[in-house]
Amino acid sequence: MWLGPEEVLLAGALWVTERANPFFLLQRRRGHGKGGGLTGLLVGTLDVVLDSSARVAPYRILHQTQDSQVYWAVACGSSRKEITKHWEWLENNLLQTLSIFDNEEDITTFVKGKIHGIIAEENKNEQPQSEEDPGKFKEAELKMRKQFGMPEVEKLVNYYSCSYWKGRVPRQGWLYLTVNHLCFYSFLLGKEVTLVIQWVDVTQLEKNATLLFPECIKVNTRDNELYFSMFLNINETFKLMEQLANIAMRQLLDNESFLQDKSLPKPRKPLKNISALKRDLDARAKNECYRATFRLPKDECLDGHTDCTLWTPFNKMHIPGQMFVSNNYICFASKAEEACHLIIPLREVTIVEKADSSSVLPSPLSISTKSKMTFFFANLKDRDFLVQRISDFLQRTPSKKPCSSDREWKWNLADPGCEEVPELPSSSPLAVSPTSALSNRPVSFCAGEVPTASQGLLKLFRRNSEELLGPKGAKEKMKEESWNIHFFEYGRGMCMYRTAKTRELVQKGIPENLRGELWLLFSGAWNEMVTHPSYYADLVEKSMGKYNLATEEIERDLHRSMPEHPAFQNELGIAALRRVLTAYAFRNPTIGYCQAMNIVTSVLLLYCNEEEAFWLLVALCERMLPDYYNTRVVGALVDQGIFEELTREYLPQLSEKMQDLGVISTISLSWFLTLFLSVMPFESAVVIVDCFFYEGIKFILQVSLAILDANMEKLLQCCDEGEAMTILGRYLDNVVNRQSVSPPIPHLHALLTSGDDPPLEIDIFELIKTSYEKFSSLKADDIEQMRFKQRLKVIQSLEDTAKKSVVRAVSSDIGFSIEELEELYVVFKAKYLMSCYWGNNRAAAARRDQSLPYLEQYRIDMEQFKELFIGLTPWSCGAHTPVLAGRLFRLLDENRDSLINFKEFVTGMSGMYHGDLTEKLKVLYKLHLPPALNPEEAESALEATSYFTEDVTTEVSPFVSELDFCLHCESQETQEDKGRRNENGPEKEEKGTSPQDYRYYLRMWAKEKESKKETIKDLPKMSQEQFIELCKTLYNMFSEDPVEQELYHAIATVASLLLRIGEVGKKFSNRPMRKSEDCKGNNTQDPVSEEESPTSEQSQNSAVEQQPQADHEDKTCGDAQPEKTQQENQSLGEGSGEGQGSPLQLLSDDETKDDMSMSSYSMVSTGSLQCEDIADDTVLVGCEGSSSAARPTQRHAGADALIEAFSSWQAGAAVTLPLWRRLRPGNRLVYKTG
């Protein structure tokens, strides 16, 4: 590249001059390329260690004048080709002009101006860069691409100086972190180290400190264990590596990571030496943390945050913390954990104003809401800018107030001190509102169904109210009063101050009347519900009457959802559960429906109306329990791994015993997936759900640890898994809630108490209290960190399972070994993933369906297949190889969707690597027939096949005698006649009765399952154009062979002989029809068949006339067409019988019995080859001068030479790895000529 002229004082330091003229020098940097000795090694090492190689190109051009000691750098290049191009331009365009100048200063001025002009012209043509990456970073990115061979689309995120430990020796170098790869390069005293690791291959990533490796990062793959240390900022590096590896795991898990929008908010002030992509990833990490902390919708983007203080009226204090501002929310989090959290939706804000500053409250900001609450923030550093940003977001916020007719949410916007709105008694029949909480329209999601309840089902099906008047009722009233006092002091609704006091009230149990309201608040579901007021109603309407796999599974599980509860023993509860589950399955087809969702949703419906239950389910599946309810329950497996890790940390004595028994994997899934609802009495489990919605998965883990801790002594004495499960099951069965005002619901757990001793009851609130006392040190941030670590293990384990399943499924039919198939699968999958993040479009990611079997999940298109074929095939054809790859792809693509799976891929490659000579020749033959052959490559072959239907199994051999042929015609016509006579009889009866239909399909299925070995006789015939394409391929295969000329001669000899045989056959093509008619007259007396002959002949002639061939000889090509209807096959067969029978009379009996002669002749049938259409580059060896006796000998010698050459070439082919794709049954080869 051209450089703005820069002054260079020491031209010879660290550089070697390779070319020179009176005005310019071309120099190479020492240490680059071969040679250089010790000085070169030192320079190369310094360049790598000091990162000068990222800024200094290995070649440069200097401008000089004779009397001056100052040089000017005018160009540099990363390769000799690039710098030579610049050097030649200078010699051709400037040397003669510069020789005219007398003054050296004028020469230098002219050169500078010329170079500046070239640079300006180049910059004018370049498009402006959208990224503001600093120059140094750009240079590092260019070096990374050159060093590791990365394409332009692979973006560098950041790079760090560090050491890679190879054995016990540290290699100082540079670590490059790209979106999809981890790369390292080191050059130390002539020793070069290059590492390239895909993030999807990383199985473990951890930061640790040992005696040998002080504070290092350990990267594990399936094959290697790598250590990197001596980072300037190891925490930043490790955090970025974690984030990139996590993105890669998400790509393996679903397609959204490939398809998601990369346009993330950028900082207003560009940072030095940081790429725009690094800033984007930092912004994404902050967004995810912000949404998780405040339970906000997944499309909420953080705009910025600043330090401040918040005035809290409940304790009259200014609490230090941070204010977060996004496009729809203002949030506050105190620095002291759980001192105070606050969420203010902008839709609730009425006034934002700057208050007067004072020494006590510098830069205060007041925010008022519709519920008459006012929040005071102070100590804001940039208050004016913050107010402007909030005002901008307020202008974009829709002013429409979402409607809600639910009685609970009339409290939300009220003053904290307002009176409660009276509610109808639960026993009143008017408790079922005729209007849905979804909207103001009548509730009729489906005509004829029971209307939707406007409140929780528990209020409609409370079986007795005696408990409300007793001690339990008094306790419940006290709880409600405690919450009302809390609402008065801390506010109610979304703008409530959330403090440690709030958590204490949740631990004591939420009153049943407030449970639905507080679940919606704490989970964040209320935010999504009010911003999508008619979303659920539209989903229900859209999904009504539609059926798929998810709806079938839902129907199966409806009556298994809390069948012991009266709410789900009638159509009202069942219909509500059906609508909620079906609506979610249509909202999120990736999850659809998973078992355990029905149990959780049925509990949500007890305390919420349908719309509220739906949005709680959304919050549960998509935010609070991510990936729990997909087909592979990845999220549950990840948290199971966390549970095992926490057990080792907190209960080390029990951990080893539990691992030996294998209990943790069994218990954790049922505990986590259903939030203990399926293993604990309902009244107790619902208290667990209360705490879960406030605390998240942290609470589930600490309660699980408390349960194991309470049963430690008994578990340590267990002998097997069954005994341990019985102990835990009995314990959970007897966890009771003595404060519940609802009548106890029978618990249907299978493990009941046994023995004479009465069961020991455990109070649920005591269990919760114990879990906080012993395991409250668990932090949400630590759990997220462990989730990342376990996600790597779980997803890689699932990928290994998928690989083994696929290899096991295809290994029985393939010639490759298990190890080779596993390596092939890795290569195949890597090619698919490359196309996902390097392809121009994202169609590859979009076409992956996680619900498909493992074998069908990774599929590649033709371009990817060509790249694999070129790298793996033993059939190297030079420039013709991509053409051959395209043909094989079309041959293997049976369903014509332009994609092939792994089984098809390795089937094709296996035939090329492990098939015998005949099988390999069959593959080669098929590659020159439709569908492998492109219409453009052999146009006439495509036209021929378009006139005929499916392949007829009763194809007649071209070498039968006239008598045999006539008998064949008679039997064929007799079958046709029988078919007509039975057309309206038994056939229709069979279609009309189901038993015959089933038997028919069973027979067809049995035939399909039978593996039919393809033989030479099954292969279709080849036209002249196809045959010439085959000869071209053979020519290309033997290029650069030591005996190339001999092989060319053998191919040309065989090709010319076969073409000449076809020409001989043409001379007899005018007799077959007449002979066939005589045959039919003598041997067949069916009048129907007699009428068919001219019709068939006419049909054939009309078909041939449609072919756009200029030469009249093309009318005889009918016999080369592979597929025919019955009538066309009959007339065509009659013609070929005589036409091909005539040459047999010229041969002796011995020659007629020769398989080689027969198969050679069958390959090019009558009229199928025309010498006029032979391509210009086709070499034909003439044989006119030879005697008739010598021709067979010459033909056999050429064929033997060809087959022998092909065999030796196959034997010497280097076997790389797997081969190609599955060969289609229906294409065949006729090269039996040797």
Tab-separated table of C-alpha atoms in Angstrom, residues 409-763:
chain	number	residue	atom	x	y	z
A	409	TRP	CA	-54.558	-4.285	39.414
A	410	LYS	CA	-56.876	-1.456	40.391
A	411	TRP	CA	-54.577	-1.216	43.430
A	412	ASN	CA	-51.387	-0.872	41.470
A	413	LEU	CA	-51.662	2.751	40.457
A	414	ALA	CA	-53.287	3.859	43.688
A	415	ASP	CA	-51.764	5.886	46.460
A	416	PRO	CA	-49.942	3.660	48.989
A	417	GLY	CA	-52.373	4.816	51.606
A	418	CYS	CA	-55.545	4.252	49.622
A	419	GLU	CA	-58.306	1.934	50.704
A	420	GLU	CA	-58.636	-1.547	49.276
A	421	VAL	CA	-61.209	-2.051	46.581
A	422	PRO	CA	-63.877	-4.408	47.900
A	423	GLU	CA	-64.061	-7.764	46.153
A	424	LEU	CA	-66.825	-10.243	45.642
A	425	PRO	CA	-66.913	-13.185	47.999
A	426	SER	CA	-65.375	-16.216	46.388
A	427	SER	CA	-68.521	-18.235	46.830
A	428	SER	CA	-70.606	-15.770	44.822
A	429	PRO	CA	-71.650	-16.928	41.379
A	430	LEU	CA	-70.865	-13.443	40.088
A	431	ALA	CA	-67.169	-14.044	40.748
A	432	VAL	CA	-66.895	-15.289	37.174
A	433	SER	CA	-66.903	-12.083	35.178
A	434	PRO	CA	-68.522	-12.046	31.740
A	435	THR	CA	-65.630	-9.910	30.560
A	436	SER	CA	-62.095	-11.163	30.157
A	437	ALA	CA	-59.080	-9.565	31.746
A	438	LEU	CA	-57.491	-9.711	28.324
A	439	SER	CA	-59.544	-6.943	26.776
A	440	ASN	CA	-62.903	-5.251	26.942
A	441	ARG	CA	-64.497	-7.540	24.395
A	442	PRO	CA	-66.620	-10.523	25.411
A	443	VAL	CA	-64.714	-13.623	26.385
A	444	SER	CA	-65.356	-16.089	23.616
A	445	PHE	CA	-62.060	-17.552	22.559
A	446	CYS	CA	-63.827	-20.533	21.102
A	447	ALA	CA	-67.505	-20.857	20.415
A	448	GLY	CA	-69.197	-23.416	22.566
A	449	GLU	CA	-66.468	-23.554	25.221
A	450	VAL	CA	-66.731	-22.540	28.859
A	451	PRO	CA	-65.936	-18.803	29.276
A	452	THR	CA	-62.609	-17.777	30.770
A	453	ALA	CA	-62.472	-17.047	34.489
A	454	SER	CA	-61.415	-13.479	35.209
A	455	GLN	CA	-59.575	-14.470	38.379
A	456	GLY	CA	-57.632	-17.363	39.831
A	457	LEU	CA	-59.367	-20.744	39.771
A	458	LEU	CA	-58.647	-21.242	43.468
A	459	LYS	CA	-61.243	-18.626	44.376
A	460	LEU	CA	-63.874	-20.362	42.253
A	461	PHE	CA	-63.233	-23.832	43.631
A	462	ARG	CA	-62.552	-23.267	47.300
A	463	ARG	CA	-64.329	-26.268	48.803
A	464	ASN	CA	-64.957	-24.955	52.302
A	465	SER	CA	-64.487	-21.684	54.092
A	466	GLU	CA	-64.348	-22.982	57.681
A	467	GLU	CA	-60.604	-22.448	57.829
A	468	LEU	CA	-61.129	-18.730	57.168
A	469	LEU	CA	-62.861	-18.380	60.525
A	470	GLY	CA	-60.335	-20.372	62.599
A	471	PRO	CA	-56.750	-19.751	63.735
A	472	LYS	CA	-55.413	-20.259	60.200
A	473	GLY	CA	-57.792	-17.599	58.898
A	474	ALA	CA	-56.589	-15.198	61.587
A	475	LYS	CA	-52.971	-15.927	60.606
A	476	GLU	CA	-53.822	-15.258	56.967
A	477	LYS	CA	-55.446	-11.918	57.893
A	478	MET	CA	-52.311	-10.975	59.821
A	479	LYS	CA	-50.170	-11.698	56.762
A	480	GLU	CA	-52.432	-9.539	54.611
A	481	GLU	CA	-52.233	-6.727	57.144
A	482	SER	CA	-48.421	-6.967	57.195
A	483	TRP	CA	-48.343	-6.618	53.421
A	484	ASN	CA	-50.775	-3.677	53.508
A	485	ILE	CA	-48.495	-1.888	55.987
A	486	HIS	CA	-45.554	-2.664	53.702
A	487	PHE	CA	-47.447	-1.257	50.705
A	488	PHE	CA	-48.192	1.919	52.680
A	489	GLU	CA	-44.527	2.454	53.602
A	490	TYR	CA	-42.771	1.182	50.477
A	491	GLY	CA	-45.367	1.713	47.773
A	492	ARG	CA	-47.384	-0.716	45.710
A	493	GLY	CA	-47.077	-1.910	42.153
A	494	MET	CA	-44.030	-1.736	39.904
A	495	CYS	CA	-42.651	1.381	41.648
A	496	MET	CA	-42.444	-0.322	45.044
A	497	TYR	CA	-39.149	-0.029	46.980
A	498	ARG	CA	-37.799	-3.583	47.212
A	499	THR	CA	-35.693	-4.093	50.316
A	500	ALA	CA	-34.631	-6.779	52.777
A	501	LYS	CA	-38.001	-6.222	54.478
A	502	THR	CA	-39.743	-7.336	51.286
A	503	ARG	CA	-37.733	-10.546	51.239
A	504	GLU	CA	-38.603	-11.283	54.859
A	505	LEU	CA	-42.314	-10.989	54.100
A	506	VAL	CA	-41.956	-13.301	51.099
A	507	GLN	CA	-40.176	-15.918	53.248
A	508	LYS	CA	-43.095	-15.911	55.682
A	509	GLY	CA	-45.479	-16.728	52.861
A	510	ILE	CA	-47.542	-14.540	50.530
A	511	PRO	CA	-51.280	-14.359	51.341
A	512	GLU	CA	-53.407	-16.198	48.802
A	513	ASN	CA	-55.294	-13.022	47.827
A	514	LEU	CA	-52.020	-11.275	46.921
A	515	ARG	CA	-50.119	-14.208	45.466
A	516	GLY	CA	-50.986	-13.634	41.809
A	517	GLU	CA	-50.296	-9.888	42.019
A	518	LEU	CA	-46.890	-10.286	43.649
A	519	TRP	CA	-45.827	-13.140	41.361
A	520	LEU	CA	-46.439	-10.851	38.393
A	521	LEU	CA	-44.483	-8.006	40.016
A	522	PHE	CA	-41.461	-9.986	41.165
A	523	SER	CA	-41.105	-11.976	37.939
A	524	GLY	CA	-41.417	-8.926	35.678
A	525	ALA	CA	-44.344	-10.507	33.817
A	526	TRP	CA	-46.524	-7.478	34.606
A	527	ASN	CA	-44.312	-5.247	32.435
A	528	GLU	CA	-44.758	-7.431	29.375
A	529	MET	CA	-48.475	-7.874	29.960
A	530	VAL	CA	-49.310	-4.183	30.112
A	531	THR	CA	-47.184	-3.376	27.064
A	532	HIS	CA	-48.905	-6.114	25.005
A	533	PRO	CA	-52.562	-5.670	25.995
A	534	SER	CA	-54.188	-7.880	23.333
A	535	TYR	CA	-51.295	-10.206	22.550
A	536	TYR	CA	-52.643	-13.237	24.418
A	537	ALA	CA	-56.173	-12.879	23.035
A	538	ASP	CA	-54.818	-12.689	19.485
A	539	LEU	CA	-52.619	-15.753	20.079
A	540	VAL	CA	-55.556	-17.779	21.381
A	541	GLU	CA	-57.668	-16.767	18.422
A	542	LYS	CA	-54.875	-17.555	15.982
A	543	SER	CA	-54.084	-20.960	17.484
A	544	MET	CA	-57.669	-22.099	17.844
A	545	GLY	CA	-58.479	-25.120	15.699
A	546	LYS	CA	-54.859	-25.720	14.624
A	547	TYR	CA	-53.152	-28.987	15.423
A	548	ASN	CA	-49.536	-30.054	15.514
A	549	LEU	CA	-47.278	-32.259	17.601
A	550	ALA	CA	-47.307	-29.803	20.514
A	551	THR	CA	-51.123	-29.661	20.690
A	552	GLU	CA	-51.305	-33.461	20.649
A	553	GLU	CA	-48.914	-33.667	23.597
A	554	ILE	CA	-50.859	-30.953	25.431
A	555	GLU	CA	-54.138	-32.857	25.013
A	556	ARG	CA	-52.459	-35.987	26.354
A	557	ASP	CA	-51.256	-34.216	29.506
A	558	LEU	CA	-54.257	-31.991	30.279
A	559	HIS	CA	-55.933	-34.467	32.627
A	560	ARG	CA	-52.619	-35.344	34.300
A	561	SER	CA	-52.179	-31.762	35.571
A	562	MET	CA	-53.086	-31.728	39.271
A	563	PRO	CA	-55.978	-34.178	38.816
A	564	GLU	CA	-56.472	-34.195	42.595
A	565	HIS	CA	-57.484	-30.504	42.595
A	566	PRO	CA	-61.187	-29.749	41.979
A	567	ALA	CA	-60.298	-26.855	39.663
A	568	PHE	CA	-59.002	-29.354	37.093
A	569	GLN	CA	-61.783	-31.876	37.455
A	570	ASN	CA	-64.122	-29.843	35.244
A	571	GLU	CA	-64.081	-28.231	31.821
A	572	LEU	CA	-63.450	-24.672	33.050
A	573	GLY	CA	-59.997	-25.448	34.429
A	574	ILE	CA	-59.086	-27.875	31.644
A	575	ALA	CA	-60.103	-25.391	28.917
A	576	ALA	CA	-58.133	-22.564	30.541
A	577	LEU	CA	-55.034	-24.787	30.828
A	578	ARG	CA	-55.413	-25.882	27.198
A	579	ARG	CA	-55.610	-22.286	25.942
A	580	VAL	CA	-52.591	-21.073	27.918
A	581	LEU	CA	-50.338	-23.981	26.899
A	582	THR	CA	-51.440	-23.858	23.251
A	583	ALA	CA	-50.937	-20.091	23.070
A	584	TYR	CA	-47.395	-20.433	24.412
A	585	ALA	CA	-46.629	-23.288	21.984
A	586	PHE	CA	-47.588	-20.957	19.128
A	587	ARG	CA	-45.648	-18.046	20.603
A	588	ASN	CA	-42.455	-20.069	20.939
A	589	PRO	CA	-42.362	-22.983	18.452
A	590	THR	CA	-38.741	-23.691	19.427
A	591	ILE	CA	-39.946	-24.871	22.826
A	592	GLY	CA	-43.519	-25.687	21.863
A	593	TYR	CA	-44.548	-27.867	24.763
A	594	CYS	CA	-42.451	-29.807	27.233
A	595	GLN	CA	-43.579	-32.094	30.016
A	596	ALA	CA	-43.681	-30.340	33.416
A	597	MET	CA	-44.986	-27.144	31.804
A	598	ASN	CA	-48.533	-28.411	32.418
A	599	ILE	CA	-47.908	-28.839	36.165
A	600	VAL	CA	-46.397	-25.378	36.586
A	601	THR	CA	-49.097	-23.693	34.453
A	602	SER	CA	-51.919	-25.365	36.365
A	603	VAL	CA	-50.577	-23.836	39.607
A	604	LEU	CA	-50.277	-20.409	37.959
A	605	LEU	CA	-53.923	-20.633	36.879
A	606	LEU	CA	-55.021	-21.240	40.456
A	607	TYR	CA	-53.895	-17.747	41.472
A	608	CYS	CA	-54.039	-15.761	38.205
A	609	ASN	CA	-56.376	-15.339	35.287
A	610	GLU	CA	-55.429	-16.783	31.914
A	611	GLU	CA	-53.542	-13.793	30.538
A	612	GLU	CA	-51.550	-13.376	33.736
A	613	ALA	CA	-50.736	-17.095	33.824
A	614	PHE	CA	-49.583	-16.894	30.202
A	615	TRP	CA	-47.160	-14.026	30.859
A	616	LEU	CA	-45.874	-15.734	34.012
A	617	LEU	CA	-45.180	-18.814	31.890
A	618	VAL	CA	-43.309	-16.601	29.395
A	619	ALA	CA	-41.174	-15.126	32.188
A	620	LEU	CA	-40.517	-18.599	33.586
A	621	CYS	CA	-39.517	-20.297	30.327
A	622	GLU	CA	-37.624	-17.455	28.667
A	623	ARG	CA	-35.944	-15.559	31.510
A	624	MET	CA	-36.026	-17.196	34.929
A	625	LEU	CA	-35.422	-20.799	33.786
A	626	PRO	CA	-33.676	-20.373	30.422
A	627	ASP	CA	-33.480	-23.469	28.199
A	628	TYR	CA	-35.295	-25.604	30.800
A	629	TYR	CA	-38.216	-26.588	28.629
A	630	ASN	CA	-36.609	-27.278	25.255
A	631	THR	CA	-36.310	-30.733	23.720
A	632	ARG	CA	-32.997	-31.469	25.461
A	633	VAL	CA	-33.747	-29.696	28.815
A	634	VAL	CA	-30.312	-28.106	28.599
A	635	GLY	CA	-31.052	-25.506	31.279
A	636	ALA	CA	-32.106	-28.144	33.803
A	637	LEU	CA	-28.959	-30.165	33.060
A	638	VAL	CA	-26.831	-27.034	33.514
A	639	ASP	CA	-28.377	-26.290	36.921
A	640	GLN	CA	-28.017	-29.953	37.814
A	641	GLY	CA	-24.268	-29.569	37.240
A	642	ILE	CA	-24.298	-26.459	39.455
A	643	PHE	CA	-26.119	-28.442	42.149
A	644	GLU	CA	-23.442	-31.155	42.032
A	645	GLU	CA	-20.710	-28.515	42.281
A	646	LEU	CA	-22.413	-26.825	45.248
A	647	THR	CA	-22.845	-30.198	46.927
A	648	ARG	CA	-19.076	-30.767	46.688
A	649	GLU	CA	-18.462	-27.321	48.166
A	650	TYR	CA	-21.042	-27.244	50.985
A	651	LEU	CA	-21.576	-30.963	51.719
A	652	PRO	CA	-18.253	-32.635	50.861
A	653	GLN	CA	-18.972	-35.742	52.973
A	654	LEU	CA	-22.197	-36.424	51.122
A	655	SER	CA	-21.020	-35.446	47.650
A	656	GLU	CA	-18.937	-38.545	46.935
A	657	LYS	CA	-21.663	-40.866	48.254
A	658	MET	CA	-24.312	-39.188	46.090
A	659	GLN	CA	-22.103	-39.486	43.037
A	660	ASP	CA	-21.591	-43.191	43.667
A	661	LEU	CA	-25.324	-43.737	44.049
A	662	GLY	CA	-26.138	-41.569	41.010
A	663	VAL	CA	-28.959	-39.848	42.879
A	664	ILE	CA	-28.352	-36.196	42.064
A	665	SER	CA	-29.057	-36.587	38.362
A	666	THR	CA	-32.332	-38.343	39.198
A	667	ILE	CA	-33.686	-35.996	41.844
A	668	SER	CA	-32.582	-32.660	40.480
A	669	LEU	CA	-34.535	-32.806	37.211
A	670	SER	CA	-37.854	-33.513	38.929
A	671	TRP	CA	-37.152	-30.895	41.602
A	672	PHE	CA	-36.019	-28.141	39.246
A	673	LEU	CA	-38.369	-28.665	36.283
A	674	THR	CA	-41.525	-28.541	38.415
A	675	LEU	CA	-40.219	-26.259	41.209
A	676	PHE	CA	-40.951	-29.055	43.751
A	677	LEU	CA	-44.649	-29.044	42.770
A	678	SER	CA	-44.556	-32.715	41.759
A	679	VAL	CA	-42.618	-34.002	44.782
A	680	MET	CA	-44.006	-31.962	47.668
A	681	PRO	CA	-47.554	-31.374	48.984
A	682	PHE	CA	-49.172	-28.533	47.064
A	683	GLU	CA	-49.657	-26.221	50.062
A	684	SER	CA	-45.921	-26.430	50.845
A	685	ALA	CA	-44.611	-26.313	47.277
A	686	VAL	CA	-46.491	-23.116	46.510
A	687	VAL	CA	-44.461	-21.342	49.236
A	688	ILE	CA	-41.327	-22.493	47.400
A	689	VAL	CA	-42.758	-20.869	44.258
A	690	ASP	CA	-43.321	-17.610	46.206
A	691	CYS	CA	-39.638	-17.396	47.104
A	692	PHE	CA	-38.564	-18.527	43.646
A	693	PHE	CA	-40.317	-15.637	41.896
A	694	TYR	CA	-38.545	-13.206	44.243
A	695	GLU	CA	-35.078	-14.807	44.422
A	696	GLY	CA	-34.798	-16.836	41.234
A	697	ILE	CA	-32.954	-20.157	40.792
A	698	LYS	CA	-30.679	-19.282	43.741
A	699	PHE	CA	-33.472	-20.145	46.153
A	700	ILE	CA	-34.232	-23.528	44.499
A	701	LEU	CA	-30.567	-24.493	44.812
A	702	GLN	CA	-30.280	-23.503	48.459
A	703	VAL	CA	-33.491	-25.353	49.412
A	704	SER	CA	-32.185	-28.441	47.602
A	705	LEU	CA	-28.964	-28.240	49.612
A	706	ALA	CA	-30.979	-27.868	52.812
A	707	ILE	CA	-32.980	-31.026	51.995
A	708	LEU	CA	-29.799	-33.043	51.413
A	709	ASP	CA	-28.257	-31.622	54.589
A	710	ALA	CA	-31.324	-32.604	56.645
A	711	ASN	CA	-31.054	-36.214	55.398
A	712	MET	CA	-27.269	-36.534	55.385
A	713	GLU	CA	-26.932	-39.261	58.031
A	714	LYS	CA	-29.547	-41.500	56.422
A	715	LEU	CA	-28.158	-40.957	52.927
A	716	LEU	CA	-24.625	-41.862	54.014
A	717	GLN	CA	-25.919	-45.268	55.154
A	718	CYS	CA	-27.739	-46.045	51.877
A	719	CYS	CA	-26.633	-48.990	49.818
A	720	ASP	CA	-28.253	-48.198	46.485
A	721	GLU	CA	-30.103	-45.516	44.557
A	722	GLY	CA	-33.563	-46.866	45.359
A	723	GLU	CA	-33.020	-46.600	49.091
A	724	ALA	CA	-31.774	-43.014	48.786
A	725	MET	CA	-34.773	-42.065	46.623
A	726	THR	CA	-37.132	-43.583	49.203
A	727	ILE	CA	-35.580	-41.553	52.010
A	728	LEU	CA	-35.796	-38.289	50.082
A	729	GLY	CA	-39.301	-39.048	48.823
A	730	ARG	CA	-40.566	-39.806	52.336
A	731	TYR	CA	-38.986	-36.585	53.625
A	732	LEU	CA	-40.585	-34.412	50.925
A	733	ASP	CA	-43.984	-36.087	51.386
A	734	ASN	CA	-44.031	-34.847	54.967
A	735	VAL	CA	-43.074	-31.215	54.377
A	736	VAL	CA	-46.265	-29.476	55.527
A	737	ASN	CA	-47.670	-25.950	55.570
A	738	ARG	CA	-49.611	-25.582	58.818
A	739	GLN	CA	-50.625	-22.015	57.949
A	740	SER	CA	-52.487	-22.814	54.729
A	741	VAL	CA	-56.158	-21.793	54.758
A	742	SER	CA	-56.976	-24.067	51.824
A	743	PRO	CA	-58.099	-27.620	52.607
A	744	PRO	CA	-55.278	-30.122	52.118
A	745	ILE	CA	-55.078	-31.616	48.623
A	746	PRO	CA	-54.184	-35.339	48.455
A	747	HIS	CA	-50.573	-35.723	47.383
A	748	LEU	CA	-50.191	-38.454	44.779
A	749	HIS	CA	-46.495	-39.132	45.317
A	750	ALA	CA	-45.679	-42.798	44.936
A	751	LEU	CA	-43.232	-42.930	47.827
A	752	LEU	CA	-45.343	-42.983	50.980
A	753	THR	CA	-44.331	-43.602	54.572
A	754	SER	CA	-43.627	-47.138	55.598
A	755	GLY	CA	-43.054	-48.850	58.910
A	756	ASP	CA	-44.770	-48.495	62.267
A	757	ASP	CA	-43.251	-45.163	63.293
A	758	PRO	CA	-45.437	-42.143	62.514
A	759	PRO	CA	-43.829	-39.828	59.946
A	760	LEU	CA	-41.946	-36.804	61.216
A	761	GLU	CA	-43.520	-33.658	59.772
A	762	ILE	CA	-41.292	-30.825	58.622
A	763	ASP	CA	-42.661	-27.292	58.536
